[in-house]
CSV table of C-alpha atoms in Angstrom, one decimal:
chain,number,residue,atom,x,y,z
A,1,MET,CA,-14.8,63.4,-37.6
A,2,ASN,CA,-16.8,62.1,-34.7
A,3,ASN,CA,-16.9,58.7,-36.3
A,4,GLU,CA,-13.1,58.7,-36.6
A,5,MET,CA,-12.8,59.7,-33.0
A,6,ASN,CA,-15.2,56.9,-31.9
A,7,LYS,CA,-13.2,54.4,-34.0
A,8,ASP,CA,-9.9,55.5,-32.4
A,9,PHE,CA,-11.5,55.3,-28.9
A,10,ASN,CA,-12.9,51.8,-29.6
A,11,LYS,CA,-9.5,50.6,-31.0
A,12,ASN,CA,-7.7,52.0,-28.0
A,13,LEU,CA,-10.2,50.3,-25.7
A,14,ALA,CA,-9.8,47.0,-27.5
A,15,ASP,CA,-6.0,47.2,-27.4
A,16,LYS,CA,-6.2,48.0,-23.7
A,17,ASN,CA,-8.4,45.0,-23.1
A,18,ASP,CA,-6.1,42.7,-25.1
A,19,ASP,CA,-3.1,43.9,-23.1
A,20,LEU,CA,-5.0,43.2,-19.9
A,21,LYS,CA,-5.9,39.7,-21.0
A,22,LYS,CA,-2.3,39.0,-22.0
A,23,ALA,CA,-1.0,40.3,-18.7
A,24,ALA,CA,-3.6,38.2,-16.8
A,25,MET,CA,-2.6,35.1,-18.7
A,26,ALA,CA,1.1,35.8,-18.0
A,27,PHE,CA,0.2,36.1,-14.3
A,28,VAL,CA,-1.7,32.8,-14.4
A,29,LEU,CA,1.2,31.0,-16.1
A,30,LEU,CA,3.8,32.5,-13.7
A,31,MET,CA,1.7,31.4,-10.7
A,32,GLY,CA,1.2,28.0,-12.3
A,33,ILE,CA,4.9,27.4,-12.8
A,34,MET,CA,5.5,28.6,-9.2
A,35,SER,CA,2.9,26.1,-8.0
A,36,GLY,CA,4.5,23.4,-10.0
A,37,PHE,CA,7.8,23.8,-8.1
A,38,SER,CA,5.8,23.9,-4.9
A,39,ASP,CA,4.1,20.6,-5.6
A,40,MET,CA,7.4,19.1,-6.7
A,41,THR,CA,8.5,19.7,-3.2
A,42,LYS,CA,5.3,18.7,-1.3
A,43,GLU,CA,4.3,15.7,-3.4
A,44,GLY,CA,7.8,14.4,-3.7
A,45,ALA,CA,7.9,14.4,0.1
A,46,SER,CA,4.4,12.8,0.4
A,47,SER,CA,5.6,9.8,-1.7
A,48,ILE,CA,8.1,8.8,1.1
A,49,LEU,CA,6.8,10.5,4.2
A,50,GLY,CA,5.0,7.5,5.7
A,51,ALA,CA,8.0,5.3,5.3
A,52,PHE,CA,10.3,8.0,6.7
A,53,LEU,CA,8.1,8.4,9.8
A,54,SER,CA,8.1,4.7,10.3
A,55,LEU,CA,11.9,4.5,10.1
A,56,ALA,CA,12.1,7.5,12.5
A,57,GLY,CA,10.2,5.4,15.1
A,58,ALA,CA,6.5,6.4,14.6
A,59,SER,CA,3.9,3.7,14.9
A,60,ALA,CA,1.2,3.1,12.3
A,61,ALA,CA,-1.4,4.7,14.6
A,62,VAL,CA,0.8,7.8,15.0
A,63,ILE,CA,1.4,8.1,11.3
A,64,GLY,CA,-2.3,7.9,10.6
A,65,PHE,CA,-3.2,10.4,13.3
A,66,VAL,CA,-0.5,12.9,12.3
A,67,SER,CA,-1.4,12.6,8.6
A,68,GLY,CA,-5.1,13.1,9.4
A,69,LEU,CA,-4.4,16.0,11.8
A,70,GLY,CA,-2.1,17.7,9.4
A,71,GLU,CA,-4.7,17.5,6.6
A,72,PHE,CA,-7.5,18.6,8.9
A,73,ILE,CA,-5.5,21.6,10.1
A,74,GLY,CA,-4.5,22.4,6.5
A,75,TYR,CA,-8.2,22.7,5.6
A,76,SER,CA,-10.0,23.8,8.7
A,77,LEU,CA,-7.9,26.9,9.4
A,78,ARG,CA,-8.8,28.2,5.9
A,79,LEU,CA,-12.1,29.3,7.4
A,80,LEU,CA,-10.1,31.8,9.6
A,81,THR,CA,-7.5,32.7,7.0
A,82,GLY,CA,-10.1,33.3,4.3
A,83,TRP,CA,-12.0,35.7,6.6
A,84,LEU,CA,-8.7,37.4,7.6
A,85,THR,CA,-7.7,37.9,4.0
A,86,ASP,CA,-11.1,39.5,3.1
A,87,LYS,CA,-10.8,41.8,6.1
A,88,THR,CA,-7.2,42.9,5.5
A,89,LYS,CA,-7.0,42.6,1.7
A,90,LYS,CA,-3.3,41.7,2.2
A,91,TYR,CA,-3.4,39.1,-0.5
A,92,TRP,CA,0.3,39.0,-1.2
A,93,PRO,CA,1.8,39.1,2.3
A,94,ILE,CA,-0.6,36.3,3.5
A,95,THR,CA,0.3,34.2,0.4
A,96,ILE,CA,4.0,34.7,0.8
A,97,VAL,CA,4.0,33.9,4.6
A,98,GLY,CA,2.0,30.7,3.9
A,99,TYR,CA,4.3,29.5,1.1
A,100,ILE,CA,7.4,30.1,3.2
A,101,ILE,CA,6.0,28.0,6.0
A,102,ASP,CA,4.6,25.3,3.7
A,103,CYS,CA,7.6,24.9,1.3
A,104,MET,CA,10.5,25.4,3.8
A,105,GLY,CA,8.9,22.8,6.2
A,106,VAL,CA,9.7,20.0,3.9
A,107,PRO,CA,13.6,20.4,3.6
A,108,LEU,CA,13.6,20.8,7.4
A,109,LEU,CA,12.8,17.1,7.7
A,110,ALA,CA,16.4,16.5,6.5
A,111,LEU,CA,17.5,17.7,10.0
A,112,VAL,CA,15.4,15.1,11.9
A,113,PRO,CA,17.7,12.6,13.7
A,114,ARG,CA,17.1,8.9,13.8
A,115,ASP,CA,14.3,8.1,16.2
A,116,GLY,CA,13.3,11.8,16.0
A,117,TRP,CA,9.7,11.0,15.0
A,118,ILE,CA,8.2,13.6,17.4
A,119,LEU,CA,10.2,16.4,15.8
A,120,ALA,CA,9.2,15.2,12.4
A,121,CYS,CA,5.5,15.2,13.4
A,122,VAL,CA,5.7,18.7,14.7
A,123,ILE,CA,7.4,19.9,11.5
A,124,ILE,CA,4.6,18.2,9.4
A,125,VAL,CA,1.8,19.9,11.4
A,126,ILE,CA,3.5,23.3,11.1
A,127,GLN,CA,4.0,22.8,7.3
A,128,ARG,CA,0.3,22.0,6.9
A,129,THR,CA,-0.5,25.2,8.8
A,130,GLY,CA,1.4,27.1,6.1
A,131,LYS,CA,-0.9,25.5,3.5
A,132,ALA,CA,-3.9,26.7,5.4
A,133,ILE,CA,-2.6,30.3,5.5
A,134,LYS,CA,-1.7,30.6,1.8
A,135,LYS,CA,-4.6,28.8,0.0
A,136,PRO,CA,-7.6,31.2,0.3
A,137,ALA,CA,-5.4,34.3,-0.5
A,138,LYS,CA,-3.6,32.6,-3.4
A,139,ASP,CA,-6.8,31.2,-5.0
A,140,THR,CA,-8.3,34.7,-4.7
A,141,LEU,CA,-5.3,36.2,-6.5
A,142,LEU,CA,-5.8,33.7,-9.3
A,143,SER,CA,-9.5,34.4,-9.4
A,144,PHE,CA,-8.9,38.0,-10.2
A,145,ALA,CA,-6.9,37.1,-13.3
A,146,ALA,CA,-9.6,34.5,-14.2
A,147,ALA,CA,-12.0,37.4,-14.8
A,148,GLN,CA,-10.0,38.1,-17.9
A,149,THR,CA,-9.0,34.6,-19.0
A,150,GLY,CA,-12.0,32.5,-17.9
A,151,ALA,CA,-12.3,30.8,-14.5
A,152,GLY,CA,-12.2,27.2,-15.9
A,153,LYS,CA,-9.2,27.9,-18.1
A,154,SER,CA,-7.2,29.7,-15.4
A,155,PHE,CA,-7.7,27.1,-12.7
A,156,ALA,CA,-7.2,24.3,-15.2
A,157,ILE,CA,-3.8,25.8,-16.4
A,158,GLN,CA,-2.9,26.3,-12.7
A,159,GLU,CA,-3.7,22.6,-11.9
A,160,PHE,CA,-2.0,21.3,-15.0
A,161,LEU,CA,1.3,23.0,-14.2
A,162,ASP,CA,0.8,22.1,-10.5
A,163,GLN,CA,0.5,18.5,-11.3
A,164,ILE,CA,3.4,18.4,-13.7
A,165,GLY,CA,5.5,19.3,-10.6
A,166,ALA,CA,3.6,16.7,-8.5
A,167,PHE,CA,4.5,14.1,-11.2
A,168,ILE,CA,8.2,15.1,-11.4
A,169,GLY,CA,8.7,15.2,-7.6
A,170,PRO,CA,8.0,11.5,-6.8
A,171,VAL,CA,9.8,10.4,-10.0
A,172,MET,CA,12.9,12.5,-9.0
A,173,LEU,CA,13.0,10.9,-5.6
A,174,PHE,CA,12.5,7.5,-7.1
A,175,PHE,CA,15.7,7.9,-9.1
A,176,ILE,CA,17.6,9.2,-6.0
A,177,ILE,CA,16.5,6.2,-4.0
A,178,LEU,CA,17.5,3.9,-6.9
A,179,LEU,CA,21.0,5.5,-7.1
A,180,LYS,CA,21.5,5.0,-3.4
A,181,LYS,CA,19.7,1.6,-3.0
A,182,ASN,CA,22.7,0.1,-1.2
A,183,GLU,CA,22.8,2.7,1.5
A,184,ASP,CA,20.8,3.0,4.7
A,185,LEU,CA,17.3,3.9,3.8
A,186,PHE,CA,16.8,6.5,6.5
A,187,SER,CA,19.9,8.4,5.4
A,188,VAL,CA,18.7,8.2,1.8
A,189,TYR,CA,15.3,9.7,2.7
A,190,THR,CA,17.3,12.5,4.5
A,191,VAL,CA,19.1,13.2,1.3
A,192,CYS,CA,15.8,13.3,-0.6
A,193,PHE,CA,14.4,16.0,1.8
A,194,ALA,CA,17.6,18.0,1.5
A,195,VAL,CA,17.4,17.9,-2.3
A,196,LEU,CA,13.8,19.2,-2.1
A,197,PHE,CA,15.2,22.4,-0.8
A,198,ILE,CA,16.0,23.3,-4.4
A,199,PRO,CA,12.4,23.4,-5.8
A,200,SER,CA,11.2,24.9,-2.5
A,201,ALA,CA,13.6,27.8,-2.9
A,202,ILE,CA,12.7,28.3,-6.5
A,203,THR,CA,9.0,28.4,-5.4
A,204,ILE,CA,9.7,31.4,-3.1
A,205,LEU,CA,11.8,33.2,-5.7
A,206,LEU,CA,9.1,32.9,-8.4
A,207,LEU,CA,6.5,34.0,-5.9
A,208,LEU,CA,8.5,37.2,-5.1
A,209,ILE,CA,9.0,37.8,-8.8
A,210,ALA,CA,5.2,37.5,-9.4
A,211,LYS,CA,4.5,40.0,-6.6
A,212,HIS,CA,7.1,42.4,-8.0
A,213,ARG,CA,5.6,42.2,-11.6
A,214,TYR,CA,2.0,42.1,-10.5
A,215,PRO,CA,1.6,44.0,-7.2
A,216,GLU,CA,-2.1,44.5,-7.6
A,217,PRO,CA,-3.7,41.5,-9.4
A,218,GLU,CA,-7.2,42.6,-8.1
A,219,LYS,CA,-7.1,45.2,-10.9
A,220,PHE,CA,-7.5,42.4,-13.4
A,221,GLU,CA,-11.2,42.1,-12.3
A,222,PRO,CA,-13.4,45.2,-12.8
A,223,PRO,CA,-14.6,46.6,-9.4
A,224,GLN,CA,-18.2,45.9,-8.4
A,225,LYS,CA,-20.5,49.0,-8.1
A,226,GLU,CA,-21.2,48.4,-4.5
A,227,ALA,CA,-19.9,46.1,-1.7
A,228,VAL,CA,-21.8,42.8,-1.7
A,229,PRO,CA,-21.8,41.0,1.7
A,230,PHE,CA,-21.1,37.3,1.7
A,231,ARG,CA,-24.3,35.3,2.0
A,232,MET,CA,-25.3,31.7,1.7
A,233,ASN,CA,-27.4,31.9,-1.4
A,234,HIS,CA,-29.2,28.8,-2.8
A,235,SER,CA,-26.6,28.1,-5.4
A,236,PHE,CA,-23.8,28.1,-2.8
A,237,ILE,CA,-25.7,26.0,-0.3
A,238,PHE,CA,-26.4,23.3,-2.9
A,239,TYR,CA,-22.8,23.5,-4.0
A,240,MET,CA,-21.6,23.0,-0.4
A,241,VAL,CA,-23.8,19.9,0.0
A,242,ALA,CA,-22.5,18.6,-3.3
A,243,ILE,CA,-18.8,19.0,-2.6
A,244,SER,CA,-19.3,17.7,1.0
A,245,LEU,CA,-20.8,14.4,-0.4
A,246,PHE,CA,-18.0,14.2,-3.0
A,247,GLY,CA,-15.4,14.7,-0.3
A,248,PHE,CA,-16.9,12.0,1.8
A,249,GLY,CA,-16.6,9.5,-1.0
A,250,PHE,CA,-13.2,10.6,-2.3
A,251,LEU,CA,-10.5,9.0,-0.2
A,252,ASP,CA,-6.8,10.0,0.3
A,253,PHE,CA,-4.2,8.1,-1.7
A,254,PRO,CA,-2.5,6.4,1.3
A,255,ILE,CA,-5.3,3.9,1.6
A,256,ILE,CA,-4.8,3.0,-2.1
A,257,THR,CA,-1.1,2.6,-1.4
A,258,MET,CA,-1.7,0.4,1.6
A,259,HIS,CA,-4.1,-1.8,-0.4
A,260,THR,CA,-1.6,-2.0,-3.3
A,261,LEU,CA,1.2,-3.2,-1.0
A,262,LYS,CA,-1.1,-5.7,0.6
A,263,THR,CA,-2.2,-7.2,-2.7
A,264,GLY,CA,1.4,-7.3,-4.1
A,265,LEU,CA,0.2,-6.3,-7.6
A,266,ILE,CA,3.3,-4.2,-8.2
A,267,PRO,CA,6.8,-4.1,-6.7
A,268,GLU,CA,7.1,-2.1,-3.5
A,269,ASP,CA,9.8,0.2,-4.9
A,270,THR,CA,7.5,1.4,-7.7
A,271,ILE,CA,4.6,2.6,-5.5
A,272,SER,CA,5.7,6.2,-5.9
A,273,LEU,CA,5.4,5.8,-9.7
A,274,ILE,CA,1.7,4.8,-9.3
A,275,TYR,CA,1.2,8.1,-7.5
A,276,ALA,CA,3.1,10.0,-10.1
A,277,GLY,CA,0.9,8.4,-12.8
A,278,ALA,CA,-2.2,9.6,-10.9
A,279,MET,CA,-0.8,13.1,-10.9
A,280,ALA,CA,-0.2,13.0,-14.6
A,281,VAL,CA,-3.9,12.0,-15.2
A,282,ASP,CA,-4.9,14.7,-12.8
A,283,ALA,CA,-3.0,17.3,-14.9
A,284,PHE,CA,-4.6,16.5,-18.2
A,285,ALA,CA,-8.1,16.0,-16.7
A,286,ALA,CA,-7.9,19.4,-15.2
A,287,LEU,CA,-7.2,21.0,-18.6
A,288,PHE,CA,-10.1,19.2,-20.3
A,289,PHE,CA,-12.7,19.8,-17.6
A,290,GLY,CA,-11.5,23.4,-17.1
A,291,TRP,CA,-12.0,24.1,-20.8
A,292,LEU,CA,-15.4,22.5,-20.6
A,293,PHE,CA,-16.3,24.5,-17.5
A,294,ASP,CA,-16.0,27.8,-19.3
A,295,LYS,CA,-18.5,26.6,-21.9
A,296,LYS,CA,-21.0,24.6,-19.7
A,297,GLY,CA,-20.6,25.9,-16.1
A,298,ILE,CA,-21.1,24.0,-12.9
A,299,LYS,CA,-23.0,21.1,-14.4
A,300,VAL,CA,-19.6,19.9,-15.9
A,301,LEU,CA,-19.0,18.7,-12.3
A,302,MET,CA,-21.7,16.2,-12.8
A,303,LEU,CA,-19.7,14.7,-15.7
A,304,SER,CA,-16.4,14.7,-13.8
A,305,THR,CA,-18.0,13.2,-10.7
A,306,LEU,CA,-19.7,10.5,-12.7
A,307,ALA,CA,-16.3,9.6,-14.3
A,308,SER,CA,-14.4,9.3,-11.0
A,309,ALA,CA,-17.2,7.6,-9.0
A,310,PRO,CA,-16.3,4.0,-9.9
A,311,PHE,CA,-12.6,4.3,-9.1
A,312,ALA,CA,-12.9,2.3,-5.8
A,313,ILE,CA,-14.6,-0.6,-7.7
A,314,PHE,CA,-11.6,-1.2,-9.9
A,315,ILE,CA,-9.0,-0.7,-7.1
A,316,PHE,CA,-10.6,-2.6,-4.2
A,317,SER,CA,-12.9,-5.1,-5.9
A,318,MET,CA,-10.7,-6.5,-8.7
A,319,ASN,CA,-7.4,-8.1,-8.0
A,320,SER,CA,-5.6,-7.3,-11.2
A,321,ARG,CA,-3.0,-4.9,-12.4
A,322,TRP,CA,-5.0,-3.4,-15.2
A,323,ALA,CA,-8.0,-2.7,-12.8
A,324,LEU,CA,-5.6,-1.0,-10.4
A,325,PHE,CA,-4.2,1.2,-13.1
A,326,LEU,CA,-7.7,2.1,-14.4
A,327,GLY,CA,-8.9,2.8,-10.9
A,328,VAL,CA,-6.0,5.1,-10.2
A,329,ALA,CA,-6.6,6.9,-13.5
A,330,LEU,CA,-10.2,7.5,-12.5
A,331,TRP,CA,-9.1,8.7,-9.1
A,332,GLY,CA,-6.8,11.1,-10.9
A,333,ILE,CA,-9.7,12.5,-12.9
A,334,GLY,CA,-11.6,13.2,-9.6
A,335,MET,CA,-8.5,14.8,-8.2
A,336,GLY,CA,-8.2,17.1,-11.3
A,337,ALA,CA,-11.8,18.2,-10.9
A,338,GLN,CA,-11.3,18.8,-7.2
A,339,GLU,CA,-8.3,21.1,-7.7
A,340,SER,CA,-9.5,23.0,-10.7
A,341,ILE,CA,-13.2,23.3,-11.5
A,342,LEU,CA,-14.4,23.0,-7.9
A,343,LYS,CA,-12.5,26.3,-7.3
A,344,SER,CA,-13.7,27.8,-10.6
A,345,ALA,CA,-17.3,27.3,-9.4
A,346,VAL,CA,-16.6,29.3,-6.2
A,347,THR,CA,-15.2,32.2,-8.4
A,348,GLN,CA,-18.6,32.3,-10.3
A,349,ILE,CA,-20.8,32.0,-7.2
A,350,VAL,CA,-19.1,34.3,-4.7
A,351,PRO,CA,-18.6,38.1,-5.1
A,352,LYS,CA,-15.1,39.6,-5.5
A,353,GLN,CA,-15.0,41.4,-2.1
A,354,THR,CA,-15.8,38.3,-0.1
A,355,ARG,CA,-14.2,35.6,-2.3
A,356,SER,CA,-11.5,34.6,0.1
A,357,SER,CA,-14.2,33.8,2.7
A,358,GLY,CA,-15.9,31.8,0.1
A,359,PHE,CA,-12.8,29.8,-0.7
A,360,GLY,CA,-12.1,29.4,3.0
A,361,ILE,CA,-15.6,28.0,3.7
A,362,PHE,CA,-15.5,25.7,0.6
A,363,GLN,CA,-12.0,24.4,1.4
A,364,THR,CA,-12.7,23.9,5.1
A,365,ALA,CA,-15.9,21.9,4.4
A,366,PHE,CA,-14.3,19.8,1.7
A,367,GLY,CA,-11.2,19.1,3.8
A,368,ALA,CA,-13.3,18.1,6.8
A,369,CYS,CA,-15.4,15.7,4.8
A,370,LEU,CA,-12.4,14.3,3.0
A,371,PHE,CA,-10.7,13.6,6.3
A,372,LEU,CA,-13.8,12.1,7.9
A,373,GLY,CA,-14.7,10.1,4.8
A,374,THR,CA,-11.2,8.7,4.5
A,375,TRP,CA,-11.1,7.7,8.1
A,376,LEU,CA,-14.5,6.0,7.9
A,377,MET,CA,-13.5,4.2,4.7
A,378,GLY,CA,-10.4,3.0,6.5
A,379,VAL,CA,-12.6,1.5,9.2
A,380,LEU,CA,-14.9,0.0,6.5
A,381,TYR,CA,-11.9,-1.5,4.7
A,382,ASP,CA,-10.9,-3.4,7.9
A,383,VAL,CA,-14.5,-4.8,8.0
A,384,ALA,CA,-14.6,-5.7,4.3
A,385,PRO,CA,-13.4,-3.8,1.2
A,386,PHE,CA,-16.9,-4.2,-0.3
A,387,TRP,CA,-18.2,-1.7,2.2
A,388,LEU,CA,-15.6,0.9,1.4
A,389,VAL,CA,-16.4,0.5,-2.3
A,390,ALA,CA,-20.2,0.9,-1.7
A,391,PHE,CA,-19.8,3.9,0.5
A,392,SER,CA,-17.4,5.7,-1.9
A,393,VAL,CA,-19.6,5.2,-4.9
A,394,VAL,CA,-22.9,6.1,-3.2
A,395,MET,CA,-21.5,9.3,-1.7
A,396,GLN,CA,-20.0,10.5,-5.0
A,397,VAL,CA,-23.1,9.7,-7.1
A,398,ALA,CA,-25.3,11.4,-4.4
A,399,ALA,CA,-23.4,14.6,-5.1
A,400,ILE,CA,-24.5,14.8,-8.7
A,401,PRO,CA,-28.1,16.1,-8.2
A,402,PHE,CA,-26.8,18.8,-5.9
A,403,PHE,CA,-24.4,20.0,-8.6
A,404,LEU,CA,-27.4,20.3,-10.9
A,405,LEU,CA,-29.4,22.2,-8.4
A,406,SER,CA,-26.5,24.6,-7.8
A,407,ASP,CA,-26.2,25.2,-11.5
A,408,ARG,CA,-29.9,25.8,-11.9
A,409,SER,CA,-30.1,28.2,-8.9
A,410,GLN,CA,-27.2,30.2,-10.2
A,411,ARG,CA,-28.7,30.5,-13.7
A,412,ALA,CA,-32.1,31.5,-12.2
A,413,ALA,CA,-30.4,34.3,-10.2
A,414,LEU,CA,-28.5,35.8,-13.2
A,415,PRO,CA,-31.3,38.0,-14.6
A,416,VAL,CA,-31.8,39.5,-11.1
A,417,MET,CA,-28.1,40.2,-10.7
A,418,GLU,CA,-27.9,41.9,-14.0
A,419,ASN,CA,-30.7,44.3,-13.1
């Protein structure tokens, strides 16, 4: 009789675990679809933002400064918002506020009058602030579900659905511009921003549905026996060095766009499609490397970094269309790794109670290095494209040994943690 009771208990426990995993995967998919609509809004806007600001009266220097400032704010504030999220545990309220500011900032650009570049710049900076508010809290919510579904798989699915939206957004605007090609371009861009209200509203609706269906995602991950304070262990320190070096060598896409226009390798009106193609590669690379991460761990980042490292060689050193396409594809692989398995590694290294702080520190460091590296490579490009290529490749390759050291440090600490 005891054996039968044990069998029933084990069966019920297994059924409960299966239900929990199914619920966690449903949560990951719902949040991924929501992120897809969010990226449809943001990346659609990104594909025309520089040209829109120029038509609104902003100089190249202003566009570069505002873009850099927006990205820097979008990353640097995560140090504060990550700490705040860990202190308050208000994961959903912080995520929702951040998404409202982030997504609704884009359609507000439709209200910018001609020569209203100052207003447009203010909206952009505020919108980037929303991104800083939401990211640590949202990534932490996803990390809880990842305890059931696998960190690599969860963040890879998230990035895949995210980048499907990032692909559709620029393509959608390309067709709107094509349909209205005989009209004033500033007015056409205004229409584009207004249309982007639709996916931004869907984003907020899906987010509220997710909160209603899964009010406490932290229950997906088993509670730790005792509170573990956040500390810079060896694995995390090596990891931070690695992602900082990677960030220094991995430039933002506008420099690629500028170089492509300068060389005239493809028609000007198809530039947004190049970016869309990079987003498509990003999506599938995230799926592959996310699956591999759950099997091999942090050292998979060595492979993804090695694959993306030569992208600048093909884009900036070879004046041919096939080299441009190959370079953009390799850039997309690096982007896929950045948005999926880089986050997955934080989930493994940082304890549950302080994970938002971990995400905040990681994202702030990476964002600052990406901003400074892109700015420096822009300067190097003006001197000679060769120096940009050399800096980019050397920085990314230099990150590889530190990913290996982080992996070894984490594995060495595992027996101690288990005791």
